[in-house]
Amino acid sequence: MLEELKNIENILVTQLQTSFQRYLLNEINLRNKLIVISEARGAGKTTLLLQILKQSNLPAKQKLYFSADNILVASLGLFRVAREFHA
């Protein structure tokens, strides 16, 4: 399951346009334990998250992007995905 989610992440990051950066990219303190980004659908939240992921210096095994709308995630549940990723 994690391998499939990682493949989807890699496709999204590879296709990501880097010529335009979301305005919050340099505003967010990523050291905070909780960050909430609440906007309307289509406002650029996913693009922002993928840009953060792409710029991150963390090793690939320590980061994972997935959408809760993904049918695999929806069928397994967020907690199971998080538990498996953490393990």
PDB file of C-alpha atoms in Angstrom:
ATOM      1  CA  MET A   1       0.000   0.000   0.000  1.00  0.00           C
ATOM      2  CA  LEU A   2       2.728   2.483   0.939  1.00  0.00           C
ATOM      3  CA  GLU A   3       4.607   1.665  -2.246  1.00  0.00           C
ATOM      4  CA  GLU A   4       1.558   2.544  -4.341  1.00  0.00           C
ATOM      5  CA  LEU A   5       1.066   5.819  -2.446  1.00  0.00           C
ATOM      6  CA  LYS A   6       4.770   6.624  -2.874  1.00  0.00           C
ATOM      7  CA  ASN A   7       4.464   6.001  -6.638  1.00  0.00           C
ATOM      8  CA  ILE A   8       1.543   8.431  -6.838  1.00  0.00           C
ATOM      9  CA  GLU A   9       3.542  10.980  -4.832  1.00  0.00           C
ATOM     10  CA  ASN A  10       6.515  10.627  -7.196  1.00  0.00           C
ATOM     11  CA  ILE A  11       4.299  11.203 -10.236  1.00  0.00           C
ATOM     12  CA  LEU A  12       2.748  14.320  -8.687  1.00  0.00           C
ATOM     13  CA  VAL A  13       6.100  15.779  -7.604  1.00  0.00           C
ATOM     14  CA  THR A  14       7.649  15.060 -11.009  1.00  0.00           C
ATOM     15  CA  GLN A  15       4.786  16.802 -12.835  1.00  0.00           C
ATOM     16  CA  LEU A  16       4.809  19.774 -10.441  1.00  0.00           C
ATOM     17  CA  GLN A  17       5.352  23.143 -12.088  1.00  0.00           C
ATOM     18  CA  THR A  18       8.134  24.974 -10.241  1.00  0.00           C
ATOM     19  CA  SER A  19       7.950  28.232 -12.207  1.00  0.00           C
ATOM     20  CA  PHE A  20       5.195  29.469  -9.870  1.00  0.00           C
ATOM     21  CA  GLN A  21       5.410  29.160  -6.101  1.00  0.00           C
ATOM     22  CA  ARG A  22       2.458  29.428  -3.769  1.00  0.00           C
ATOM     23  CA  TYR A  23       2.679  32.601  -1.684  1.00  0.00           C
ATOM     24  CA  LEU A  24       2.596  30.709   1.629  1.00  0.00           C
ATOM     25  CA  LEU A  25       5.623  28.595   0.718  1.00  0.00           C
ATOM     26  CA  ASN A  26       8.073  30.868   2.510  1.00  0.00           C
ATOM     27  CA  GLU A  27       5.614  32.019   5.176  1.00  0.00           C
ATOM     28  CA  ILE A  28       4.985  28.702   6.931  1.00  0.00           C
ATOM     29  CA  ASN A  29       7.187  27.693   9.852  1.00  0.00           C
ATOM     30  CA  LEU A  30       7.568  23.970   9.236  1.00  0.00           C
ATOM     31  CA  ARG A  31       8.941  23.465  12.744  1.00  0.00           C
ATOM     32  CA  ASN A  32       5.442  23.936  14.161  1.00  0.00           C
ATOM     33  CA  LYS A  33       3.827  20.717  15.348  1.00  0.00           C
ATOM     34  CA  LEU A  34       0.509  21.537  13.710  1.00  0.00           C
ATOM     35  CA  ILE A  35      -0.149  23.608  10.628  1.00  0.00           C
ATOM     36  CA  VAL A  36      -3.669  24.134   9.316  1.00  0.00           C
ATOM     37  CA  ILE A  37      -4.290  25.397   5.806  1.00  0.00           C
ATOM     38  CA  SER A  38      -7.973  25.982   5.205  1.00  0.00           C
ATOM     39  CA  GLU A  39      -9.073  27.271   1.829  1.00  0.00           C
ATOM     40  CA  ALA A  40     -11.692  26.570  -0.777  1.00  0.00           C
ATOM     41  CA  ARG A  41     -11.299  23.720  -3.221  1.00  0.00           C
ATOM     42  CA  GLY A  42      -8.879  24.657  -6.020  1.00  0.00           C
ATOM     43  CA  ALA A  43      -7.083  27.353  -4.018  1.00  0.00           C
ATOM     44  CA  GLY A  44      -3.691  25.631  -4.274  1.00  0.00           C
ATOM     45  CA  LYS A  45      -3.339  23.664  -1.030  1.00  0.00           C
ATOM     46  CA  THR A  46      -2.132  20.516  -2.782  1.00  0.00           C
ATOM     47  CA  THR A  47       0.317  22.497  -4.913  1.00  0.00           C
ATOM     48  CA  LEU A  48       1.680  24.135  -1.780  1.00  0.00           C
ATOM     49  CA  LEU A  49       2.129  20.808  -0.012  1.00  0.00           C
ATOM     50  CA  LEU A  50       3.850  19.254  -3.021  1.00  0.00           C
ATOM     51  CA  GLN A  51       6.187  22.256  -3.320  1.00  0.00           C
ATOM     52  CA  ILE A  52       7.096  21.908   0.361  1.00  0.00           C
ATOM     53  CA  LEU A  53       7.680  18.193  -0.152  1.00  0.00           C
ATOM     54  CA  LYS A  54       9.850  18.780  -3.214  1.00  0.00           C
ATOM     55  CA  GLN A  55      12.012  21.355  -1.393  1.00  0.00           C
ATOM     56  CA  SER A  56      12.350  19.269   1.744  1.00  0.00           C
ATOM     57  CA  ASN A  57      15.779  17.885   2.609  1.00  0.00           C
ATOM     58  CA  LEU A  58      14.282  14.916   4.436  1.00  0.00           C
ATOM     59  CA  PRO A  59      15.072  11.455   3.061  1.00  0.00           C
ATOM     60  CA  ALA A  60      12.300   9.948   0.925  1.00  0.00           C
ATOM     61  CA  LYS A  61      11.496   7.335   3.578  1.00  0.00           C
ATOM     62  CA  GLN A  62      10.647  10.097   6.074  1.00  0.00           C
ATOM     63  CA  LYS A  63       8.070  11.911   3.964  1.00  0.00           C
ATOM     64  CA  LEU A  64       4.873  10.889   2.237  1.00  0.00           C
ATOM     65  CA  TYR A  65       2.141  12.839   0.472  1.00  0.00           C
ATOM     66  CA  PHE A  66      -1.243  11.271  -0.108  1.00  0.00           C
ATOM     67  CA  SER A  67      -4.768  12.480  -0.513  1.00  0.00           C
ATOM     68  CA  ALA A  68      -7.444  11.263   1.862  1.00  0.00           C
ATOM     69  CA  ASP A  69      -9.668  11.150  -1.245  1.00  0.00           C
ATOM     70  CA  ASN A  70      -7.534   8.321  -2.664  1.00  0.00           C
ATOM     71  CA  ILE A  71      -9.669   5.169  -2.762  1.00  0.00           C
ATOM     72  CA  LEU A  72      -6.873   3.115  -1.178  1.00  0.00           C
ATOM     73  CA  VAL A  73      -6.576   5.536   1.741  1.00  0.00           C
ATOM     74  CA  ALA A  74     -10.362   5.785   2.095  1.00  0.00           C
ATOM     75  CA  SER A  75     -10.725   2.003   2.248  1.00  0.00           C
ATOM     76  CA  LEU A  76      -7.912   1.462   4.773  1.00  0.00           C
ATOM     77  CA  GLY A  77      -8.389   4.604   6.848  1.00  0.00           C
ATOM     78  CA  LEU A  78      -6.001   7.423   7.687  1.00  0.00           C
ATOM     79  CA  PHE A  79      -4.846   5.896  10.953  1.00  0.00           C
ATOM     80  CA  ARG A  80      -3.789   2.645   9.318  1.00  0.00           C
ATOM     81  CA  VAL A  81      -1.852   4.515   6.617  1.00  0.00           C
ATOM     82  CA  ALA A  82      -0.165   6.651   9.260  1.00  0.00           C
ATOM     83  CA  ARG A  83       0.619   3.613  11.423  1.00  0.00           C
ATOM     84  CA  GLU A  84       2.188   1.717   8.517  1.00  0.00           C
ATOM     85  CA  PHE A  85       4.195   4.757   7.425  1.00  0.00           C
ATOM     86  CA  HIS A  86       5.424   5.331  10.974  1.00  0.00           C
ATOM     87  CA  ALA A  87       6.480   1.672  11.284  1.00  0.00           C
TER      88      ALA A  87
END
